[in-house]
Tab-separated table of C-alpha atoms and ligand atoms in Angstrom:
chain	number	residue	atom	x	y	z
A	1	UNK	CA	106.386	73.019	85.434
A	2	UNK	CA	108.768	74.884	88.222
A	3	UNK	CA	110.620	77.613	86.916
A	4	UNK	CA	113.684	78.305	88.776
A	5	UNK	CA	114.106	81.592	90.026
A	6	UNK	CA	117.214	83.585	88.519
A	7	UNK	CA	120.037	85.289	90.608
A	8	UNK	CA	118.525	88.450	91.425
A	9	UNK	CA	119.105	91.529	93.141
A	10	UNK	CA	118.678	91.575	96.786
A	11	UNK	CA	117.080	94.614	97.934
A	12	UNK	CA	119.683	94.732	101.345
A	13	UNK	CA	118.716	97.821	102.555
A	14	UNK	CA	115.606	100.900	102.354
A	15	UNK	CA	118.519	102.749	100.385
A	16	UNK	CA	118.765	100.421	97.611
A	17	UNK	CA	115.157	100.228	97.265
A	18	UNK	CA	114.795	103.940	97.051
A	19	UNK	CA	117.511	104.038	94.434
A	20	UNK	CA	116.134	101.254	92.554
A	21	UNK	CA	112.347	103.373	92.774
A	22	UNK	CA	113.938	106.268	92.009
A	23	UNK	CA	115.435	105.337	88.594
A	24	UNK	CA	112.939	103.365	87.211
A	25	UNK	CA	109.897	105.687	87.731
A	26	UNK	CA	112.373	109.009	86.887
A	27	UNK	CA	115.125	107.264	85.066
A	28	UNK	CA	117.248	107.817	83.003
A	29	UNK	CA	118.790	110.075	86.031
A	30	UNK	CA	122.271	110.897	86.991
A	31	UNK	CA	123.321	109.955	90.207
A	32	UNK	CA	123.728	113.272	91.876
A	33	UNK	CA	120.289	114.079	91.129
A	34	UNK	CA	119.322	110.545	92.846
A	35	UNK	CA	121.309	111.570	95.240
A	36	UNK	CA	119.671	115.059	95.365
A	37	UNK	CA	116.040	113.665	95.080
A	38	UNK	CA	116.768	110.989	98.112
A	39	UNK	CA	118.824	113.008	100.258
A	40	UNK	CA	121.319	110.141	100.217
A	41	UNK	CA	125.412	111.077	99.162
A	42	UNK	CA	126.651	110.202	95.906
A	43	UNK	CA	128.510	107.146	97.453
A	44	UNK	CA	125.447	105.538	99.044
A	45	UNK	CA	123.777	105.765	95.818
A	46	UNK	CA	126.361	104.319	94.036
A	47	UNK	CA	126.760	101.249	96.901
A	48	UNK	CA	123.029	101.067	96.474
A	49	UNK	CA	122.888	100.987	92.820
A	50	UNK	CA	125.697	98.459	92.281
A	51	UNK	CA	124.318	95.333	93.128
A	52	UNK	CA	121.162	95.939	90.828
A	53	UNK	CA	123.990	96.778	87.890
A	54	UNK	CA	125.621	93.674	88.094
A	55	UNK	CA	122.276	91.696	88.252
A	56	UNK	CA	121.499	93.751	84.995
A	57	UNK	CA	118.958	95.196	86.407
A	58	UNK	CA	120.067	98.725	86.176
A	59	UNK	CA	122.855	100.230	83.566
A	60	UNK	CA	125.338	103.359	83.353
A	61	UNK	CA	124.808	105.476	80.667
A	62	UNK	CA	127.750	107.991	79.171
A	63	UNK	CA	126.516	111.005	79.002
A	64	UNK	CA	125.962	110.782	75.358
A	65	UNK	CA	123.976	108.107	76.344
A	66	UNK	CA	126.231	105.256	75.247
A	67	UNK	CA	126.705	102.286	78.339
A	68	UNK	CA	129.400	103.151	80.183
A	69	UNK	CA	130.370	99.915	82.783
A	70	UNK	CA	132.316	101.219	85.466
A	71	UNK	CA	132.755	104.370	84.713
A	72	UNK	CA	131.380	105.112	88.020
A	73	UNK	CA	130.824	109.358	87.761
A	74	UNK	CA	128.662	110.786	89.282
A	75	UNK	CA	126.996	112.711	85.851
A	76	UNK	CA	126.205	109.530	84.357
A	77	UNK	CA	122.896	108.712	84.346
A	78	UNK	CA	121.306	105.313	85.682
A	79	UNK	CA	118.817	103.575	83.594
A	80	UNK	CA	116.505	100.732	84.098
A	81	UNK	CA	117.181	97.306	81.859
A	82	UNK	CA	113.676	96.770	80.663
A	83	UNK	CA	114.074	93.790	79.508
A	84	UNK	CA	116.166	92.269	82.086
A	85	UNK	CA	113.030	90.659	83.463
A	86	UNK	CA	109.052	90.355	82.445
A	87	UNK	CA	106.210	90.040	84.947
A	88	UNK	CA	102.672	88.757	84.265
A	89	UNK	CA	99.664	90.741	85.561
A	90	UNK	CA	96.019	89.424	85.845
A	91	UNK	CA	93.441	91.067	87.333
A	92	UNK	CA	90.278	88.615	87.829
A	93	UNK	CA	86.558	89.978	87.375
A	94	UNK	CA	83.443	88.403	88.075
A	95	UNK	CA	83.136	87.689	84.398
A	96	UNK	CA	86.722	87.436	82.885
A	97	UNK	CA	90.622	87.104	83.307
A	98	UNK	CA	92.321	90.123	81.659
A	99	UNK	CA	96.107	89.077	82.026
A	100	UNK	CA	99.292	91.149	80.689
A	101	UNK	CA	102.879	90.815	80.320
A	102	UNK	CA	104.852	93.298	81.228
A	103	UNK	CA	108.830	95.062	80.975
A	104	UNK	CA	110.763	95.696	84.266
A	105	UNK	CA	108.521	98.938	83.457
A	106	UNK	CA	105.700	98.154	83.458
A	107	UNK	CA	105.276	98.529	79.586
A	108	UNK	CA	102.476	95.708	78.485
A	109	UNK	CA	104.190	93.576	75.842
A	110	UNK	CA	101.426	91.246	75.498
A	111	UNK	CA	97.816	90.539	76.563
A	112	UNK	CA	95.399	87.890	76.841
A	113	UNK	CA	91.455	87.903	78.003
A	114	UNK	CA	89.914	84.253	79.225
A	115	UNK	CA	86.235	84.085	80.137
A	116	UNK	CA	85.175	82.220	83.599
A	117	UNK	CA	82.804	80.289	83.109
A	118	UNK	CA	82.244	79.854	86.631
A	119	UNK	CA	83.673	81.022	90.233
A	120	UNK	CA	84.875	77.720	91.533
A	121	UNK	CA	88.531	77.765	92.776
A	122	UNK	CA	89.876	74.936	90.775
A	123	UNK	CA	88.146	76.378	87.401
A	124	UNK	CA	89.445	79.742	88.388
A	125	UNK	CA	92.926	78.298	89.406
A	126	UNK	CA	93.300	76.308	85.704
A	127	UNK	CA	92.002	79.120	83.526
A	128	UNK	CA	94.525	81.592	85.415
A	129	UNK	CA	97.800	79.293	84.618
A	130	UNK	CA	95.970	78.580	80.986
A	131	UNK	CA	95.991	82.096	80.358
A	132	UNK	CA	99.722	82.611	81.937
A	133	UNK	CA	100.875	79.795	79.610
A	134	UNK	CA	99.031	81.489	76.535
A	135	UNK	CA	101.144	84.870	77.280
A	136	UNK	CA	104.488	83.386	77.764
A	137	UNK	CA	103.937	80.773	74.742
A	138	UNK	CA	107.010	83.548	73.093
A	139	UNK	CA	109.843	84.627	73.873
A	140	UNK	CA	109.356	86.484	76.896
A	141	UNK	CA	108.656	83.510	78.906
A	142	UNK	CA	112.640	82.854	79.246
A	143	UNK	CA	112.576	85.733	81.464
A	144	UNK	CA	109.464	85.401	83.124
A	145	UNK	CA	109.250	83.843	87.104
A	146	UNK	CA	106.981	85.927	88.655
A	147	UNK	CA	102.747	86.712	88.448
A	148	UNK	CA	100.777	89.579	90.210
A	149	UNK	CA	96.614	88.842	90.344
A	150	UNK	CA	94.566	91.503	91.742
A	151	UNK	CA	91.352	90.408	93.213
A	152	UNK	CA	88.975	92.391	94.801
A	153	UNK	CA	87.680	91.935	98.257
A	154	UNK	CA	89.657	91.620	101.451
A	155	UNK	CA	93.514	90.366	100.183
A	156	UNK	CA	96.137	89.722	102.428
A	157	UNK	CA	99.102	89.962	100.597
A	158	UNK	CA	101.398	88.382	102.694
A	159	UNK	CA	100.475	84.940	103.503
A	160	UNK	CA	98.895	84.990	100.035
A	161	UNK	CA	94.957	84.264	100.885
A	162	UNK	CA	91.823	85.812	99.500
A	163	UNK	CA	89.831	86.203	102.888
A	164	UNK	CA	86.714	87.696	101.562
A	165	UNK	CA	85.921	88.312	97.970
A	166	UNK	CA	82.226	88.889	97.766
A	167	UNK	CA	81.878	89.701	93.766
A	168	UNK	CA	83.932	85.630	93.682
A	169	UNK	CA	81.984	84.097	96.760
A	170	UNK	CA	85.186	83.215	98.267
A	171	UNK	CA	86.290	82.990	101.598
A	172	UNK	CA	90.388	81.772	102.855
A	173	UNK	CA	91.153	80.641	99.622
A	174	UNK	CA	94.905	80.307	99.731
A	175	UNK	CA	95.429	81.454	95.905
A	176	UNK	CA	98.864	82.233	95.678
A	177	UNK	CA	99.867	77.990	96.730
A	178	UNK	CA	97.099	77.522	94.565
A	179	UNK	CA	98.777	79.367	91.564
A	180	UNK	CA	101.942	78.749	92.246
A	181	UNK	CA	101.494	74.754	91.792
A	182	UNK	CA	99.470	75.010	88.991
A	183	UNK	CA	101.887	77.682	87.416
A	184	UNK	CA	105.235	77.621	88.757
A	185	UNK	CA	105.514	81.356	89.083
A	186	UNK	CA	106.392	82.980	92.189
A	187	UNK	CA	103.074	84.232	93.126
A	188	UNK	CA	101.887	87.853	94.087
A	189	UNK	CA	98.375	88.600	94.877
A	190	UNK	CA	96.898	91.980	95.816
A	191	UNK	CA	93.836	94.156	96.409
A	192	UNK	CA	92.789	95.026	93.090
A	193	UNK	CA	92.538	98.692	93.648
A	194	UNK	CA	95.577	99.025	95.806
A	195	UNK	CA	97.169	97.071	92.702
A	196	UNK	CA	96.146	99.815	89.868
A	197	UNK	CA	96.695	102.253	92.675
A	198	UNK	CA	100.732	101.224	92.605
A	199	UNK	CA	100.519	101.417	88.733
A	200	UNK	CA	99.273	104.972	89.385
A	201	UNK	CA	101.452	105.801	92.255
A	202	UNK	CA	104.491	104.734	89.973
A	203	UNK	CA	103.655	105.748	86.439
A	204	UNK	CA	100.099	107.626	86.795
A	205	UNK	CA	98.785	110.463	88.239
A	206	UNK	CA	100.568	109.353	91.022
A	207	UNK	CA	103.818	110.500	89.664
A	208	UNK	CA	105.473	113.293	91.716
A	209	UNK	CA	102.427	113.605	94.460
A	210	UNK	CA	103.529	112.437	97.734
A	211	UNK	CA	100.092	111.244	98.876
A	212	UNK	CA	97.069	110.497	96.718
A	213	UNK	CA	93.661	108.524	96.987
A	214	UNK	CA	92.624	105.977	94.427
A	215	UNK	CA	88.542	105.751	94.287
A	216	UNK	CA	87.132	103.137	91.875
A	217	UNK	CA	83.267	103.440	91.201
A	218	UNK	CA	81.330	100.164	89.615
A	219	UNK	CA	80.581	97.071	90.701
A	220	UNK	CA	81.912	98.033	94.027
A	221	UNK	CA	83.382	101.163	95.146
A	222	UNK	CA	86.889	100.909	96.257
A	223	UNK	CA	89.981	102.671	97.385
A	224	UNK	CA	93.669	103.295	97.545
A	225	UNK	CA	95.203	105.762	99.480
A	226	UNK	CA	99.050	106.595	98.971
A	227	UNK	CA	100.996	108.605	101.453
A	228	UNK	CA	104.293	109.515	101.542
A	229	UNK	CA	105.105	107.161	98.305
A	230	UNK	CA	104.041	103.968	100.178
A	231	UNK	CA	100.423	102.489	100.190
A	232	UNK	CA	98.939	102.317	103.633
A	233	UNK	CA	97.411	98.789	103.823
A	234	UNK	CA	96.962	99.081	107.897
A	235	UNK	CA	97.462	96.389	110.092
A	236	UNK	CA	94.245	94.365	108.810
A	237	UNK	CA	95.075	95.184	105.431
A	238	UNK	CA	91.761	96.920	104.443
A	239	UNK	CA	92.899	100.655	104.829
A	240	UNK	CA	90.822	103.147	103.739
A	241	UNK	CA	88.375	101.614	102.176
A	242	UNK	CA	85.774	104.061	101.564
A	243	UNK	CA	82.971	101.525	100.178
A	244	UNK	CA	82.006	100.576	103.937
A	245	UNK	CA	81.963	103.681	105.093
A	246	UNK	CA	78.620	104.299	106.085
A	247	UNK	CA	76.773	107.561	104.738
A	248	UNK	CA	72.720	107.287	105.767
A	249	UNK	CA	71.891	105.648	109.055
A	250	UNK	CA	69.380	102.739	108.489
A	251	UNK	CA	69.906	103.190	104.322
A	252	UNK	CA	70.365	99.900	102.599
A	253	UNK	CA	71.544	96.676	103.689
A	254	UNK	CA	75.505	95.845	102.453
A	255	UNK	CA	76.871	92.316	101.591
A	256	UNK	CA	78.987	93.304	104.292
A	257	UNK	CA	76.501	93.233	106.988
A	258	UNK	CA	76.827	96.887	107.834
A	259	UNK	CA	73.856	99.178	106.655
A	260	UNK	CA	73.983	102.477	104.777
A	261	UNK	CA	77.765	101.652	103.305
A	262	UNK	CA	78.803	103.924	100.335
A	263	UNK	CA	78.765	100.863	98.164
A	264	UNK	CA	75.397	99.845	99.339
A	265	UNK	CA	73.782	102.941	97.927
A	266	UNK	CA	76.824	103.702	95.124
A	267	UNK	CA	77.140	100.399	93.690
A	268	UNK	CA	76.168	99.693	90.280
A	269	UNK	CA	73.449	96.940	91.332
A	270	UNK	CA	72.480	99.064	93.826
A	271	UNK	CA	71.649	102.189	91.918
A	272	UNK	CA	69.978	99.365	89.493
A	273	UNK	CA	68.000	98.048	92.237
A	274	UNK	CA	66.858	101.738	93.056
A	275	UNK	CA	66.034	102.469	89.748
A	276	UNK	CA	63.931	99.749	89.397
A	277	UNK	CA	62.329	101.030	92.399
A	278	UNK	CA	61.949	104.135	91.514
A	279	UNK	CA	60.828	103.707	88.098
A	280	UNK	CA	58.356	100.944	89.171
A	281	UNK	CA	59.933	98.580	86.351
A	282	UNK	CA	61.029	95.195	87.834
A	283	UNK	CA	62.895	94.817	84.609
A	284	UNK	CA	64.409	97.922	83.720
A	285	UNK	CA	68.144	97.420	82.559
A	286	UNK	CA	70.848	99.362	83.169
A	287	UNK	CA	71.505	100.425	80.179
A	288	UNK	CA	68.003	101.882	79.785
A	289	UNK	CA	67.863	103.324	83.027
A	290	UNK	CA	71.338	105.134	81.945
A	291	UNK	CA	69.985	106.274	78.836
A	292	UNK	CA	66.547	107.638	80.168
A	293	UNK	CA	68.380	109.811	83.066
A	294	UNK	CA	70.721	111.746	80.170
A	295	UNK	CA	67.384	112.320	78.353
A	296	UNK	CA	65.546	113.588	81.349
A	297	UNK	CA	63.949	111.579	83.473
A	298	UNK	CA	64.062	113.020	87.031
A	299	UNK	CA	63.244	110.561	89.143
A	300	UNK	CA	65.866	108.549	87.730
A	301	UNK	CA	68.343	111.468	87.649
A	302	UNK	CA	67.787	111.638	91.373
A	303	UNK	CA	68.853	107.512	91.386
A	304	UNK	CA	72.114	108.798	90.072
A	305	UNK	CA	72.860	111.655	91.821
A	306	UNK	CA	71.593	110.148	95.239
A	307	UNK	CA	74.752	107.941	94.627
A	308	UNK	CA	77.056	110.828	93.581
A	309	UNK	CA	75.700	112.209	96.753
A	310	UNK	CA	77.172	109.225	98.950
A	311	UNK	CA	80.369	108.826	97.018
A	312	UNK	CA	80.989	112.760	97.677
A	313	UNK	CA	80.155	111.850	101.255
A	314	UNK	CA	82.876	108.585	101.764
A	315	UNK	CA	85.668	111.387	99.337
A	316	UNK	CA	85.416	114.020	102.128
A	317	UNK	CA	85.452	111.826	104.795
A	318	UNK	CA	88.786	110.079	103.357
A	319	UNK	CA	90.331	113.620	102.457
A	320	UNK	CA	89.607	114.645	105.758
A	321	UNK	CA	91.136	111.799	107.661
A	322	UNK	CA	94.012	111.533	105.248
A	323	UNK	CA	94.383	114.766	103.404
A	324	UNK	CA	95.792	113.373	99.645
A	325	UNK	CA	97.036	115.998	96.955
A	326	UNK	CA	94.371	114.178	94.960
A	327	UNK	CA	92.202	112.242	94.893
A	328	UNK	CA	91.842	109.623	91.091
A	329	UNK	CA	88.296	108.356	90.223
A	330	UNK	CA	88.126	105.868	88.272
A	331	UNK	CA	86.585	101.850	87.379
A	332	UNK	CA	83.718	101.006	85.248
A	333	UNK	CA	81.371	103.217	87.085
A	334	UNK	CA	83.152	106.357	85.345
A	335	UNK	CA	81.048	105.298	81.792
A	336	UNK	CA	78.167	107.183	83.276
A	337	UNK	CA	80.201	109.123	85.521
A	338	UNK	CA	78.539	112.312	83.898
A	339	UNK	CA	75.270	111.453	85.706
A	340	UNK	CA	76.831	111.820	89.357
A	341	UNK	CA	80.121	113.970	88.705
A	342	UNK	CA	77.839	116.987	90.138
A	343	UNK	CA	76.663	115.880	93.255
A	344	UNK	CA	79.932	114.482	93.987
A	345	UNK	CA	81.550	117.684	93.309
A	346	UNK	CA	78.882	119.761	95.524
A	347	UNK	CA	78.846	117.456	98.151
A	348	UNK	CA	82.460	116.879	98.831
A	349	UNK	CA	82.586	120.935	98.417
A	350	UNK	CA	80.437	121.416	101.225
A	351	UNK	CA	81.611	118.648	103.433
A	352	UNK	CA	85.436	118.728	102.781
A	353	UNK	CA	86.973	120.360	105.897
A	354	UNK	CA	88.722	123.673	105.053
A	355	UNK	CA	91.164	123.746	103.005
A	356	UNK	CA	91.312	119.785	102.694
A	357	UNK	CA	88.665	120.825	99.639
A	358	UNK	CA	91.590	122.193	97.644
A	359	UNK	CA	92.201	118.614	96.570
A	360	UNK	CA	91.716	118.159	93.111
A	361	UNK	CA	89.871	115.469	92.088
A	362	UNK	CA	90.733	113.797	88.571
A	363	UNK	CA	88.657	111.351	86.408
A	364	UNK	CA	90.612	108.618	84.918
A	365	UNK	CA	89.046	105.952	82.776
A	366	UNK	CA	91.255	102.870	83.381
A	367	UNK	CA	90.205	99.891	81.226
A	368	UNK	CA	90.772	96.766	83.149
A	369	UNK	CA	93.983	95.757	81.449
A	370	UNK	CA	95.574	98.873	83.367
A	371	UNK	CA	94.322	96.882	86.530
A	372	UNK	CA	96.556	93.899	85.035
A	373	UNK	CA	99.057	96.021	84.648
A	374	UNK	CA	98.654	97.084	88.209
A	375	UNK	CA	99.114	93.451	89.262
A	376	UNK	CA	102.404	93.207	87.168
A	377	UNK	CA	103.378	96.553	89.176
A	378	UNK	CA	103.209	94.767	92.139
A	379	UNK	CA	104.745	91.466	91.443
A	380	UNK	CA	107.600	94.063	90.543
A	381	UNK	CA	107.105	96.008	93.482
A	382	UNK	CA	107.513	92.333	95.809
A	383	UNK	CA	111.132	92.122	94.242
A	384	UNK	CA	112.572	95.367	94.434
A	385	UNK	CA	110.629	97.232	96.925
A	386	UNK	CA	111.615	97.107	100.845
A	387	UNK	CA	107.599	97.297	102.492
A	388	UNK	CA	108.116	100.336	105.139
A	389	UNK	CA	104.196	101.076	105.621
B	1	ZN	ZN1	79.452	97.651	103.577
């Protein structure tokens, strides 16, 4: 059934959205220091801010910290209304739903898995708003309108179509109409590593860096790059995506139709594939081929690191195009991550252009309901965030 959408907020100018961003990654904060962090004066911040306090979006606190309406001075701190809104996040797999609510936040408040039992759109489409309608069955569907889904593949966020999702099969599938009809939510949908990438950028590692890479290793490898606090989606919308970059002319054949892609050597099927290759065992499982490289095996040691090898390879070349503060590793792939972290050190050492290799490079296991809380950051992004890149 249609929700209707509340009164909200307008975002009416870049100001008010860098307010807004400012206090609710930083808040509580007192206006002069919003002011100081944004370079704006203490008036435009409070002109900016005002609108978002009487949507209750945003409140005054005393300085004790009591609510102060309308006190108006300039030491009293803003602070985000969590609760003034909630926001559903799902991320979709090959295999599963994982789907979130979340605070104005980003705090999860409740979560829900559904399997897929196949990749059809319409099965795909009813499971979604079954699993939306299981998470706001409380309370915190009275103040629920809007759902982020992160997909992976080629997304393009504004007219709301998946154009390419290999790992799905699907190609133009207008999902967010889809979802919409079936769910009555106002509909987000996003890249599903640029999604976790804006749950980093806002309450991550992201925090306080004004540029950083997101690089997800697993079923596919993908990327995120953040610079100057927006993410660059480029005028296609597949910005530096480091999984098709290609790293060994004439290596293996990608889905994509290039040859020699990271992700075509990096993957997790294809370091399977190798290993089976390698190890002469058409039915060797991952699993086993996982456990027999941390017990010794060399030739399937060299599986694993000749994949470490190409993922340090597509890191330098994004640090050298780009240049991040850091650079995040993360997705599924990280499990085993101690089989290629290495050669992805050592090569992005040696080919990281001077002092572009000073970038630190973090590990961060992110289970996949951080992804759906990525898609919940973006649905809240959509509302209160003017797009300047
Ligand atoms: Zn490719």
């Amino acid at each position: 059934m249609p929700r209707s959408a509340p009164a909200r907020a307008p975002i009416t100018s870049p100001a008010a959205a860098t307010v807004f961003t400012t206090v609710l990654t930083e808040g509580p904060v007192a206006r002069v220091d919003v002011a100081r962090r944004t370079g704006l004066s203490s008036a435009a911040v409070t002109k900016a801010a005002r609108p978002f306090i009487e949507a209750g979006y945003l409140e005054e606190l005393a300085s004790g910290g009591r609510t102060a309406p309308g006190a108006g001075r300039p030491a009293n701190p803003l602070a985000i209304r969590p609760d003034r809104e909630y926001f559903v996040g799902v991320k979709i797999t090959g295999d599963d739903l994982i789907g979130v609510v979340t605070d104005l936040r980003a705090d999860v408040r409740a979560s829900a898995h559904h399997a897929l039992t196949s990749h059809d759109v319409g099965h795909v489409v009813q499971a979604l708003a079954d699993l939306a309608g299981e998470l706001l069955s409380g309370d915190l569907a009275e103040r629920a309108y809007c759902l982020g889904v992160a997909v992976s593949g080629d997304v393009d966020q504004t007219s709301g179509v998946v154009r390419y999702s290999p790992f799905l099969g699907w190609r133009d599938v207008p999902l967010a109409a889809l979802l919409h009809e079936a769910t009555g939510l106002t509909v987000t949908l996003e890249n599903d590593v640029k999604a976790l990438a804006v749950a980093e950028q806002w309450f991550g590692e992201g925090v306080g860096a004004s540029s950083f890479a997101l690089v997800t290793v697993g079923t596919g490898i993908g990327s995120a790059l953040v610079v100057n606090g927006g993410l660059i989606r480029g005028a296609h919308g597949v910005a530096g995506e480091i999984g098709h970059v290609p790293v060994a002319d004439g290596g293996p054949p990608c889905h994509c139709g290039g040859r020699g892609c990271v992700e075509a050597i990096a993957s997790t099927e294809a370091i399977l594939t190798l290993a089976r290759e390698v190890s002469g065992e058409p039915a060797l499982t991952m699993e086993d081929a996982v456990a027999r490289a941390r017990g010794g095996d060399e030739p399937l040691r060299g599986v694993f690191a000749g994949a470490g090898h190409a993922i340090g390879l597509g890191l330098a070349a994004l640090v050298n195009l780009f240049g991040p503060e850091r650079v995040v590793v993360s997705g599924e792939g990280v499990a085993t991550y101690d089989l290629f972290e290495d050669q992805i050190r050592r090569t992005f050492a040696v080919q990281a252009f001077g002092s572009a290799a000073r970038c630190g490079l973090v590990i961060r296991p992110l289970p996949f309901e951080e992804w759906a809380r990525g898609a919940a950051a973006v649905a809240i992004q959509s509302l209160f965030v003017a797009e300047s890149v």
